[in-house]
Tab-separated table of C-alpha atoms in Angstrom:
chain	number	residue	atom	x	y	z
A	1	MET	CA	0.000	0.000	0.000
A	2	LYS	CA	2.848	2.379	0.880
A	3	LEU	CA	4.533	1.596	-2.436
A	4	LEU	CA	1.299	2.415	-4.291
A	5	ALA	CA	1.038	5.780	-2.489
A	6	ILE	CA	4.641	6.627	-3.434
A	7	TYR	CA	3.966	5.602	-7.036
A	8	LEU	CA	0.819	7.767	-7.215
A	9	ALA	CA	2.653	10.735	-5.700
A	10	MET	CA	5.452	10.420	-8.265
A	11	LEU	CA	2.926	10.071	-11.073
A	12	SER	CA	1.134	13.209	-9.855
A	13	LEU	CA	4.393	15.160	-9.809
A	14	LEU	CA	5.248	14.050	-13.338
A	15	LEU	CA	1.785	15.023	-14.546
A	16	LEU	CA	2.081	18.427	-12.861
A	17	GLN	CA	5.488	19.019	-14.482
A	18	SER	CA	4.054	18.063	-17.862
A	19	LEU	CA	1.119	20.453	-17.439
A	20	GLN	CA	3.430	23.281	-16.375
A	21	ALA	CA	5.655	22.703	-19.412
A	22	GLN	CA	2.581	22.683	-21.664
A	23	ASN	CA	1.318	25.908	-20.067
A	24	THR	CA	4.718	27.581	-20.575
A	25	GLN	CA	4.764	26.515	-24.230
A	26	VAL	CA	1.219	27.799	-24.808
A	27	GLN	CA	2.116	31.108	-23.116
A	28	LYS	CA	5.133	31.597	-25.384
A	29	GLU	CA	3.163	30.739	-28.525
A	30	VAL	CA	0.239	33.037	-27.673
A	31	GLU	CA	2.549	35.929	-26.750
A	32	LYS	CA	4.425	35.492	-30.039
A	33	THR	CA	1.095	35.514	-31.882
A	34	ILE	CA	0.007	38.773	-30.219
A	35	GLN	CA	3.416	40.335	-30.933
A	36	SER	CA	3.060	39.411	-34.617
A	37	LEU	CA	-0.470	40.849	-34.679
A	38	VAL	CA	0.876	44.113	-33.255
A	39	GLU	CA	3.725	44.209	-35.781
A	40	TYR	CA	1.365	43.755	-38.738
A	41	SER	CA	-1.047	46.299	-37.288
A	42	VAL	CA	1.698	48.907	-36.876
A	43	ASP	CA	2.691	48.197	-40.501
A	44	LYS	CA	-0.982	48.610	-41.582
A	45	ASN	CA	-1.004	45.130	-43.129
A	46	LEU	CA	-4.724	44.349	-43.153
A	47	ASP	CA	-4.601	40.801	-44.502
A	48	LYS	CA	-1.836	39.660	-42.153
A	49	SER	CA	-3.524	41.399	-39.190
A	50	MET	CA	-6.813	39.670	-39.937
A	51	SER	CA	-5.134	36.263	-40.247
A	52	PHE	CA	-4.970	36.188	-36.428
A	53	TRP	CA	-8.767	36.421	-36.133
A	54	SER	CA	-11.047	33.436	-36.748
A	55	ASP	CA	-13.123	33.848	-39.896
A	56	SER	CA	-15.904	31.578	-38.664
A	57	ASP	CA	-19.662	32.023	-38.440
A	58	ASP	CA	-19.611	31.903	-34.637
A	59	PHE	CA	-16.859	34.534	-34.263
A	60	THR	CA	-17.867	37.502	-32.105
A	61	TYR	CA	-15.781	40.446	-31.015
A	62	ILE	CA	-17.043	43.128	-28.661
A	63	ALA	CA	-15.207	46.461	-28.679
A	64	ASP	CA	-16.374	49.182	-26.317
A	65	GLY	CA	-19.836	47.611	-26.181
A	66	LYS	CA	-20.245	47.177	-29.958
A	67	GLN	CA	-20.578	43.593	-31.203
A	68	LEU	CA	-18.756	42.790	-34.461
A	69	ASN	CA	-18.500	39.755	-36.705
A	70	PHE	CA	-15.352	39.024	-38.718
A	71	THR	CA	-16.362	41.123	-41.726
A	72	GLU	CA	-17.304	44.105	-39.567
A	73	LEU	CA	-14.042	43.847	-37.627
A	74	LYS	CA	-12.090	43.760	-40.884
A	75	GLN	CA	-13.846	46.960	-41.990
A	76	VAL	CA	-13.015	48.654	-38.663
A	77	TYR	CA	-9.350	47.665	-39.101
A	78	SER	CA	-9.383	48.901	-42.713
A	79	ASP	CA	-10.856	52.281	-41.761
A	80	TYR	CA	-8.406	52.607	-38.870
A	81	PHE	CA	-5.403	51.834	-41.082
A	82	GLN	CA	-6.564	54.288	-43.769
A	83	ASN	CA	-7.014	57.121	-41.273
A	84	ARG	CA	-4.063	56.485	-38.990
A	85	GLU	CA	-0.981	58.556	-39.677
A	86	GLN	CA	1.209	57.293	-36.861
A	87	VAL	CA	1.194	54.965	-33.880
A	88	LYS	CA	3.748	54.464	-31.129
A	89	ILE	CA	3.425	51.577	-28.704
A	90	ILE	CA	4.191	52.874	-25.210
A	91	SER	CA	3.569	49.713	-23.213
A	92	GLN	CA	1.974	46.287	-23.453
A	93	SER	CA	1.568	43.315	-21.185
A	94	TYR	CA	0.094	39.869	-21.610
A	95	THR	CA	-1.234	37.348	-19.163
A	96	VAL	CA	-1.892	33.984	-20.766
A	97	HIS	CA	-3.851	31.186	-19.117
A	98	ALA	CA	-3.625	27.897	-20.990
A	99	ILE	CA	-6.847	25.919	-20.847
A	100	ASN	CA	-5.233	23.034	-22.716
A	101	GLN	CA	-2.767	22.754	-25.589
A	102	TYR	CA	-5.377	24.045	-28.058
A	103	ASN	CA	-7.186	26.769	-26.094
A	104	ALA	CA	-6.057	29.753	-24.048
A	105	ILE	CA	-7.277	33.002	-22.550
A	106	CYS	CA	-5.083	36.050	-23.064
A	107	VAL	CA	-5.517	39.281	-21.142
A	108	TRP	CA	-3.720	41.962	-23.133
A	109	GLU	CA	-3.252	45.496	-21.838
A	110	GLY	CA	-1.562	48.367	-23.550
A	111	THR	CA	-1.003	52.047	-24.083
A	112	GLU	CA	-0.158	53.744	-27.364
A	113	LYS	CA	0.057	57.196	-28.894
A	114	VAL	CA	-2.051	57.489	-32.016
A	115	LYS	CA	-2.165	60.264	-34.604
A	116	MET	CA	-5.202	60.106	-36.879
A	117	LYS	CA	-5.697	62.287	-39.960
A	118	ASP	CA	-6.928	65.781	-39.085
A	119	GLN	CA	-6.714	65.075	-35.336
A	120	ASP	CA	-4.262	65.745	-32.553
A	121	GLU	CA	-2.132	62.913	-31.247
A	122	THR	CA	-3.853	61.108	-28.396
A	123	VAL	CA	-2.904	58.485	-25.833
A	124	VAL	CA	-5.058	55.365	-25.981
A	125	ASN	CA	-5.225	52.733	-23.237
A	126	TRP	CA	-6.959	49.399	-23.633
A	127	ILE	CA	-7.556	46.043	-22.033
A	128	ALA	CA	-8.609	43.035	-24.056
A	129	THR	CA	-9.680	39.563	-23.048
A	130	LEU	CA	-9.123	37.171	-25.931
A	131	ILE	CA	-10.200	33.549	-26.252
A	132	MET	CA	-7.674	31.868	-28.496
A	133	GLU	CA	-7.540	28.534	-30.259
A	134	ASN	CA	-4.642	26.712	-31.878
A	135	LYS	CA	-5.908	25.831	-35.358
A	136	LYS	CA	-3.713	24.108	-37.915
A	137	GLY	CA	-0.585	24.952	-35.981
A	138	GLY	CA	-1.337	28.631	-35.415
A	139	TRP	CA	-3.144	30.596	-32.734
A	140	VAL	CA	-6.218	32.624	-33.707
A	141	ILE	CA	-8.641	34.746	-31.718
A	142	ILE	CA	-12.059	33.095	-31.683
A	143	HIS	CA	-13.746	35.586	-29.322
A	144	GLY	CA	-12.755	38.787	-27.610
A	145	HIS	CA	-13.737	41.825	-25.593
A	146	THR	CA	-11.832	45.102	-25.659
A	147	SER	CA	-12.373	48.290	-23.703
A	148	HIS	CA	-10.546	51.546	-24.396
A	149	PHE	CA	-10.132	54.128	-21.671
C-alpha cells in the first residue's frame, strides 16, 4: 500500500510538471502571436492582421460595447489603417492562461500614442480579453472583448 502511495505521488508530480511545461509553451506561442499581430497592425497590413482572427460564423468580437462579426471587424481595421498617420506603442503586457494545448485566454493590456488624420495625437489605453484557439498549428482569436479608456 505504501509503495502504491509513493507511485501515485510520483505520477502526480510528473503530470504536474508536464502540465506546467505545456502551459509555458502555450504562453510563449500566444505571446508570439500577439506580438506578430501588433507588428502587422503597426505596418498597416490588413490581410496579415486579420489572419490572427477566426473567420468563422460563430466569431464575435465586442469592442467598447459594440458587437462585431469578422467582416465588420475587418472593416473597422481597414478604416483605422486608412485614417491612422502614426502609432507608437508605449507599453503592453500579456497574461496567458492555458486551458489546454489548443485553447487559451489572453488578457492583453496596452497604451499607445495614435495620430489620426486631421486630429491631434492622443494616448489610448486598452484592455482586451481574448479567447484563443490553436488551429492548424497557429493561434487565432475566436472571441474577444476590448475596452478603451
